[in-house]
mmCIF file of C-alpha atoms in Angstrom:
data_model
loop_
_atom_site.group_PDB
_atom_site.id
_atom_site.type_symbol
_atom_site.label_atom_id
_atom_site.label_comp_id
_atom_site.label_asym_id
_atom_site.label_seq_id
_atom_site.Cartn_x
_atom_site.Cartn_y
_atom_site.Cartn_z
ATOM 1 C CA MET A 1 14.937 -86.133 -15.612
ATOM 2 C CA SER A 2 16.822 -82.783 -15.633
ATOM 3 C CA ASN A 3 13.639 -80.868 -16.538
ATOM 4 C CA ARG A 4 11.892 -82.178 -13.378
ATOM 5 C CA GLN A 5 14.807 -81.020 -11.239
ATOM 6 C CA ASP A 6 14.845 -77.518 -12.874
ATOM 7 C CA ARG A 7 11.179 -76.829 -12.099
ATOM 8 C CA PRO A 8 11.489 -76.639 -8.291
ATOM 9 C CA LEU A 9 14.584 -74.516 -8.729
ATOM 10 C CA ALA A 10 12.733 -72.098 -11.014
ATOM 11 C CA LYS A 11 9.823 -71.880 -8.575
ATOM 12 C CA LYS A 12 12.201 -71.098 -5.724
ATOM 13 C CA LEU A 13 13.891 -68.426 -7.859
ATOM 14 C CA LEU A 14 10.555 -66.792 -8.762
ATOM 15 C CA HIS A 15 9.455 -66.949 -5.139
ATOM 16 C CA ALA A 16 12.673 -65.277 -4.041
ATOM 17 C CA LEU A 17 12.302 -62.543 -6.674
ATOM 18 C CA GLY A 18 8.726 -61.929 -5.572
ATOM 19 C CA LEU A 19 9.756 -61.598 -1.936
ATOM 20 C CA LEU A 20 12.549 -59.231 -2.967
ATOM 21 C CA ALA A 21 10.134 -57.069 -4.976
ATOM 22 C CA LEU A 22 7.672 -56.976 -2.064
ATOM 23 C CA ALA A 23 10.472 -56.060 0.317
ATOM 24 C CA LEU A 24 11.596 -53.231 -1.951
ATOM 25 C CA PHE A 25 8.011 -51.937 -2.232
ATOM 26 C CA LEU A 26 7.529 -52.002 1.549
ATOM 27 C CA LEU A 27 10.874 -50.266 1.998
ATOM 28 C CA TYR A 28 9.802 -47.529 -0.473
ATOM 29 C CA VAL A 29 6.509 -47.024 1.357
ATOM 30 C CA ALA A 30 8.282 -46.832 4.692
ATOM 31 C CA VAL A 31 10.757 -44.235 3.385
ATOM 32 C CA GLN A 32 7.874 -42.120 2.028
ATOM 33 C CA PHE A 33 6.084 -42.243 5.404
ATOM 34 C CA VAL A 34 9.252 -41.118 7.137
ATOM 35 C CA LEU A 35 9.733 -38.255 4.684
ATOM 36 C CA ILE A 36 6.096 -37.135 4.970
ATOM 37 C CA PHE A 37 5.630 -37.264 8.728
ATOM 38 C CA HIS A 38 9.116 -36.180 9.718
ATOM 39 C CA ARG A 39 9.608 -33.420 7.176
ATOM 40 C CA SER A 40 11.076 -30.237 8.586
ATOM 41 C CA TYR A 41 9.958 -26.790 7.401
ATOM 42 C CA LYS A 42 12.071 -23.688 7.280
ATOM 43 C CA THR A 43 10.148 -20.660 8.573
ATOM 44 C CA GLU A 44 10.880 -16.966 8.322
ATOM 45 C CA THR A 45 9.337 -14.006 10.106
ATOM 46 C CA ALA A 46 7.759 -11.395 7.785
ATOM 47 C CA ILE A 47 6.782 -7.932 8.989
ATOM 48 C CA ARG A 48 4.258 -5.876 7.017
ATOM 49 C CA TYR A 49 5.274 -2.241 6.944
ATOM 50 C CA THR A 50 3.997 0.744 5.000
ATOM 51 C CA LEU A 51 6.044 3.875 4.463
ATOM 52 C CA ALA A 52 4.300 7.058 3.395
ATOM 53 C CA GLU A 53 5.540 10.589 3.070
ATOM 54 C CA SER A 54 3.661 13.793 2.434
ATOM 55 C CA LEU A 55 4.668 17.307 1.591
ATOM 56 C CA ASN A 56 2.369 20.294 2.074
ATOM 57 C CA LEU A 57 2.817 23.152 -0.363
ATOM 58 C CA THR A 58 1.266 26.583 -0.611
ATOM 59 C CA GLY A 59 0.597 28.002 -4.030
ATOM 60 C CA VAL A 60 -1.913 29.121 -6.606
ATOM 61 C CA VAL A 61 -3.283 27.727 -9.840
ATOM 62 C CA ALA A 62 -3.673 30.204 -12.665
ATOM 63 C CA PHE A 63 -5.911 29.749 -15.682
ATOM 64 C CA ASP A 64 -7.717 31.903 -18.176
ATOM 65 C CA ALA A 65 -11.230 32.723 -17.013
ATOM 66 C CA VAL A 66 -14.104 35.004 -17.907
ATOM 67 C CA ASP A 67 -16.256 36.580 -15.202
ATOM 68 C CA VAL A 68 -20.001 35.976 -15.275
ATOM 69 C CA PRO A 69 -21.738 39.166 -14.118
ATOM 70 C CA GLY A 70 -24.580 38.829 -11.655
ATOM 71 C CA SER A 71 -25.614 39.684 -8.101
ATOM 72 C CA GLY A 72 -28.447 39.291 -5.664
ATOM 73 C CA ASN A 73 -30.111 36.171 -4.320
ATOM 74 C CA LEU A 74 -28.983 33.685 -6.962
ATOM 75 C CA GLY A 75 -30.167 30.128 -7.453
ATOM 76 C CA TYR A 76 -27.652 28.165 -9.504
ATOM 77 C CA LEU A 77 -28.887 25.733 -12.135
ATOM 78 C CA VAL A 78 -25.514 24.161 -12.987
ATOM 79 C CA GLN A 79 -22.913 22.452 -10.817
ATOM 80 C CA ASP A 80 -19.400 23.718 -10.117
ATOM 81 C CA GLY A 81 -17.067 22.394 -12.791
ATOM 82 C CA GLU A 82 -19.884 21.657 -15.227
ATOM 83 C CA ARG A 83 -19.182 22.502 -18.843
ATOM 84 C CA VAL A 84 -21.463 25.176 -20.303
ATOM 85 C CA THR A 85 -21.854 26.770 -23.701
ATOM 86 C CA ASN A 86 -22.541 30.343 -24.710
ATOM 87 C CA GLY A 87 -26.116 31.232 -23.737
ATOM 88 C CA THR A 88 -26.587 28.521 -21.113
ATOM 89 C CA VAL A 89 -28.657 29.721 -18.130
ATOM 90 C CA VAL A 90 -26.384 29.212 -15.126
ATOM 91 C CA ALA A 91 -28.469 30.931 -12.434
ATOM 92 C CA GLU A 92 -31.718 32.692 -11.763
ATOM 93 C CA CYS A 93 -32.333 35.734 -9.543
ATOM 94 C CA TYR A 94 -34.865 35.215 -6.758
ATOM 95 C CA THR A 95 -36.909 38.120 -5.416
ATOM 96 C CA ASP A 96 -38.161 36.164 -2.388
ATOM 97 C CA ASP A 97 -37.275 32.957 -0.551
ATOM 98 C CA THR A 98 -40.318 31.021 -1.755
ATOM 99 C CA GLN A 99 -38.942 30.968 -5.288
ATOM 100 C CA GLY A 100 -35.976 28.884 -4.155
ATOM 101 C CA LEU A 101 -38.399 26.382 -2.633
ATOM 102 C CA GLN A 102 -40.374 26.373 -5.880
ATOM 103 C CA ARG A 103 -37.214 25.477 -7.808
ATOM 104 C CA GLU A 104 -36.569 22.550 -5.446
ATOM 105 C CA ARG A 105 -40.167 21.412 -5.866
ATOM 106 C CA LEU A 106 -39.840 21.704 -9.645
ATOM 107 C CA ASP A 107 -36.734 19.495 -9.622
ATOM 108 C CA ARG A 108 -38.515 16.855 -7.506
ATOM 109 C CA LEU A 109 -41.531 16.912 -9.831
ATOM 110 C CA GLU A 110 -39.297 16.396 -12.846
ATOM 111 C CA ARG A 111 -37.630 13.392 -11.180
ATOM 112 C CA SER A 112 -41.028 11.919 -10.256
ATOM 113 C CA ILE A 113 -42.431 12.321 -13.773
ATOM 114 C CA THR A 114 -39.339 10.724 -15.291
ATOM 115 C CA LEU A 115 -39.494 7.879 -12.782
ATOM 116 C CA LEU A 116 -43.170 7.113 -13.394
ATOM 117 C CA THR A 117 -42.687 7.262 -17.158
ATOM 118 C CA LYS A 118 -39.874 4.707 -16.939
ATOM 119 C CA SER A 119 -41.953 2.565 -14.578
ATOM 120 C CA GLN A 120 -44.557 1.919 -17.280
ATOM 121 C CA ASN A 121 -41.922 0.289 -19.488
ATOM 122 C CA SER A 122 -42.107 -3.166 -17.908
ATOM 123 C CA ALA A 123 -43.548 -5.178 -20.809
ATOM 124 C CA GLY A 124 -41.865 -8.527 -21.364
ATOM 125 C CA SER A 125 -40.130 -8.588 -17.971
ATOM 126 C CA GLU A 126 -40.404 -11.813 -16.006
ATOM 127 C CA LEU A 127 -41.866 -11.672 -12.512
ATOM 128 C CA SER A 128 -38.811 -13.352 -10.986
ATOM 129 C CA VAL A 129 -36.515 -10.758 -12.584
ATOM 130 C CA LEU A 130 -38.629 -7.847 -11.316
ATOM 131 C CA THR A 131 -38.787 -9.365 -7.829
ATOM 132 C CA ASN A 132 -35.023 -9.799 -7.729
ATOM 133 C CA GLN A 133 -34.477 -6.222 -8.954
ATOM 134 C CA THR A 134 -36.768 -4.927 -6.196
ATOM 135 C CA LYS A 135 -34.872 -6.869 -3.520
ATOM 136 C CA GLN A 136 -31.477 -5.732 -4.783
ATOM 137 C CA ALA A 137 -32.615 -2.101 -4.970
ATOM 138 C CA LEU A 138 -33.979 -2.293 -1.411
ATOM 139 C CA TYR A 139 -30.757 -3.847 -0.095
ATOM 140 C CA ASN A 140 -28.746 -1.133 -1.845
ATOM 141 C CA LEU A 141 -30.899 1.616 -0.327
ATOM 142 C CA LEU A 142 -30.645 0.136 3.175
ATOM 143 C CA ASP A 143 -26.882 -0.263 2.773
ATOM 144 C CA LYS A 144 -26.459 3.412 1.879
ATOM 145 C CA LEU A 145 -28.564 4.423 4.882
ATOM 146 C CA ASP A 146 -26.574 2.117 7.169
ATOM 147 C CA THR A 147 -23.197 3.397 5.917
ATOM 148 C CA ALA A 148 -24.317 7.048 5.836
ATOM 149 C CA GLN A 149 -23.697 7.432 2.088
ATOM 150 C CA TYR A 150 -26.177 10.272 1.882
ATOM 151 C CA THR A 151 -25.003 11.574 -1.495
ATOM 152 C CA GLY A 152 -26.257 8.425 -3.226
ATOM 153 C CA ILE A 153 -29.518 7.960 -1.337
ATOM 154 C CA SER A 154 -31.647 9.809 -3.911
ATOM 155 C CA ASP A 155 -30.481 7.597 -6.777
ATOM 156 C CA ALA A 156 -30.876 4.468 -4.647
ATOM 157 C CA GLN A 157 -34.392 5.526 -3.682
ATOM 158 C CA ASP A 158 -35.325 6.127 -7.323
ATOM 159 C CA SER A 159 -33.983 2.689 -8.282
ATOM 160 C CA PHE A 160 -36.110 1.033 -5.597
ATOM 161 C CA LEU A 161 -39.257 2.957 -6.554
ATOM 162 C CA LEU A 162 -38.692 2.154 -10.224
ATOM 163 C CA ALA A 163 -38.401 -1.570 -9.517
ATOM 164 C CA GLN A 164 -41.398 -1.485 -7.165
ATOM 165 C CA ASN A 165 -43.581 0.361 -9.681
ATOM 166 C CA ARG A 166 -42.666 -2.059 -12.476
ATOM 167 C CA LEU A 167 -43.518 -4.960 -10.194
ATOM 168 C CA GLN A 168 -46.932 -3.452 -9.465
ATOM 169 C CA ILE A 169 -47.715 -3.127 -13.174
ATOM 170 C CA SER A 170 -46.474 -6.631 -13.941
ATOM 171 C CA THR A 171 -48.643 -8.176 -11.210
ATOM 172 C CA GLY A 172 -51.711 -6.141 -12.178
ATOM 173 C CA GLN A 173 -51.841 -4.086 -8.968
ATOM 174 C CA THR A 174 -51.676 -0.935 -11.119
ATOM 175 C CA ALA A 175 -52.684 -0.566 -14.761
ATOM 176 C CA ASP A 176 -50.449 2.455 -15.438
ATOM 177 C CA PHE A 177 -49.416 5.783 -13.937
ATOM 178 C CA SER A 178 -50.923 8.038 -16.595
ATOM 179 C CA GLN A 179 -53.227 9.849 -14.151
ATOM 180 C CA SER A 180 -50.415 10.458 -11.668
ATOM 181 C CA ILE A 181 -48.132 11.682 -14.443
ATOM 182 C CA ALA A 182 -50.817 14.059 -15.735
ATOM 183 C CA ALA A 183 -51.398 15.536 -12.261
ATOM 184 C CA LEU A 184 -47.677 16.001 -11.662
ATOM 185 C CA GLN A 185 -47.213 17.524 -15.104
ATOM 186 C CA THR A 186 -49.969 20.064 -14.432
ATOM 187 C CA GLU A 187 -48.263 21.131 -11.192
ATOM 188 C CA TYR A 188 -44.890 21.177 -12.947
ATOM 189 C CA ASP A 189 -46.132 23.460 -15.734
ATOM 190 C CA GLY A 190 -47.679 25.894 -13.223
ATOM 191 C CA ILE A 191 -44.487 26.277 -11.180
ATOM 192 C CA LYS A 192 -42.310 26.485 -14.272
ATOM 193 C CA ALA A 193 -44.467 29.274 -15.695
ATOM 194 C CA GLN A 194 -43.819 31.314 -12.543
ATOM 195 C CA LEU A 195 -40.062 30.694 -12.542
ATOM 196 C CA ASP A 196 -39.750 31.487 -16.248
ATOM 197 C CA THR A 197 -40.519 35.138 -15.448
ATOM 198 C CA LEU A 198 -37.406 35.463 -13.268
ATOM 199 C CA GLN A 199 -34.301 37.298 -14.373
ATOM 200 C CA THR A 200 -31.566 34.850 -15.343
ATOM 201 C CA VAL A 201 -27.780 34.837 -15.591
ATOM 202 C CA THR A 202 -26.377 33.282 -18.749
ATOM 203 C CA ALA A 203 -22.935 32.158 -19.820
ATOM 204 C CA THR A 204 -21.170 34.438 -22.296
ATOM 205 C CA THR A 205 -18.659 31.867 -23.559
ATOM 206 C CA ASN A 206 -17.856 28.165 -23.594
ATOM 207 C CA GLY A 207 -15.972 26.611 -20.695
ATOM 208 C CA TYR A 208 -16.270 25.235 -17.173
ATOM 209 C CA PHE A 209 -18.446 27.209 -14.770
ATOM 210 C CA SER A 210 -17.846 27.717 -11.061
ATOM 211 C CA ARG A 211 -19.748 29.850 -8.580
ATOM 212 C CA THR A 212 -18.242 32.813 -6.797
ATOM 213 C CA GLU A 213 -17.955 30.808 -3.574
ATOM 214 C CA ALA A 214 -16.011 28.073 -5.380
ATOM 215 C CA SER A 215 -13.824 30.292 -7.561
ATOM 216 C CA PRO A 216 -10.923 32.484 -6.353
ATOM 217 C CA ALA A 217 -11.890 36.130 -6.289
ATOM 218 C CA ILE A 218 -8.421 37.336 -7.307
ATOM 219 C CA ARG A 219 -6.993 38.791 -10.479
ATOM 220 C CA THR A 220 -3.368 38.750 -11.564
ATOM 221 C CA ASP A 221 -1.124 38.539 -14.601
ATOM 222 C CA CYS A 222 -0.464 34.956 -15.719
ATOM 223 C CA ARG A 223 2.758 36.034 -17.450
ATOM 224 C CA ALA A 224 4.042 37.504 -14.190
ATOM 225 C CA LEU A 225 3.334 34.206 -12.441
ATOM 226 C CA ALA A 226 5.052 32.212 -15.172
ATOM 227 C CA ASP A 227 8.193 34.377 -15.087
ATOM 228 C CA ALA A 228 8.426 34.606 -11.279
ATOM 229 C CA ASP A 229 11.069 32.614 -9.405
ATOM 230 C CA PRO A 230 10.231 30.774 -6.139
ATOM 231 C CA ALA A 231 11.240 33.726 -3.961
ATOM 232 C CA THR A 232 9.047 36.104 -5.959
ATOM 233 C CA LEU A 233 6.114 33.697 -5.836
ATOM 234 C CA GLN A 234 6.493 33.399 -2.058
ATOM 235 C CA LYS A 235 6.426 37.193 -1.736
ATOM 236 C CA MET A 236 3.360 37.440 -3.991
ATOM 237 C CA LEU A 237 1.549 34.902 -1.825
ATOM 238 C CA ALA A 238 2.500 36.792 1.312
ATOM 239 C CA ASP A 239 1.416 40.166 -0.105
ATOM 240 C CA GLY A 240 -1.831 38.802 -1.501
ATOM 241 C CA PHE A 241 -3.579 39.499 -4.789
ATOM 242 C CA PRO A 242 -5.965 42.282 -5.763
ATOM 243 C CA ALA A 243 -9.606 41.300 -5.436
ATOM 244 C CA ALA A 244 -11.707 40.813 -8.542
ATOM 245 C CA ASP A 245 -15.003 42.542 -9.162
ATOM 246 C CA THR A 246 -17.638 41.777 -6.534
ATOM 247 C CA ASN A 247 -20.548 42.006 -8.985
ATOM 248 C CA ARG A 248 -20.038 38.516 -10.321
ATOM 249 C CA ALA A 249 -22.075 35.303 -10.205
ATOM 250 C CA GLY A 250 -19.014 33.206 -10.930
ATOM 251 C CA GLN A 251 -16.518 32.570 -13.658
ATOM 252 C CA ILE A 252 -16.002 30.336 -16.671
ATOM 253 C CA ALA A 253 -12.602 28.767 -17.130
ATOM 254 C CA THR A 254 -11.681 28.843 -20.813
ATOM 255 C CA GLY A 255 -8.126 27.493 -20.686
#
């Protein structure tokens, strides 16, 4: 008889515990909603600021250099700052203006021959890869033209022509460029034979070459510069330095 009386009591107890658990869960959800939608944020104002300082100085840089004798209408074959070795031809002496144009033509012919020779090496390349390379090279060329990056236009143009030529060979539009290369080589050899008769200026030591226009035409004692105090250096700058020889094609920095 007692067991029958305990069953309703147990059911009521379980029901009450269930309601309590549900109430606690709903209370937890309500608290979370309040915290989420009524959360306050602390804000701060940040100011981006850049501080830069500059100091302009007047001075000289001294280094050991060897003059490269030469005069006249010179056409330089090496760039300023390029490293040369003893015997390297750094310039050639032109007797008329057409020879300078011939040198420019010779350089363009050499680039064209190299480009066409590379263009024939397209074996094994997939058409999709060549097409993508052509598009990318064209976009790069147009970007340099649009942004006025004129120093890189020649390389960008060569990259586009190389990709375009390889695409032509891959699709069968052109078998090869052997005839074009042969014609360009014939013209190249003829111009080179004429320029090979010109008088040249060669480097007499190893170092870094710079033209007369890019190198300081002054001569002084490096030891005197090293031992001078700031006041003496300021006076030397104000008085100037003795000019170097005028019969010079440039100089080679050796140290």
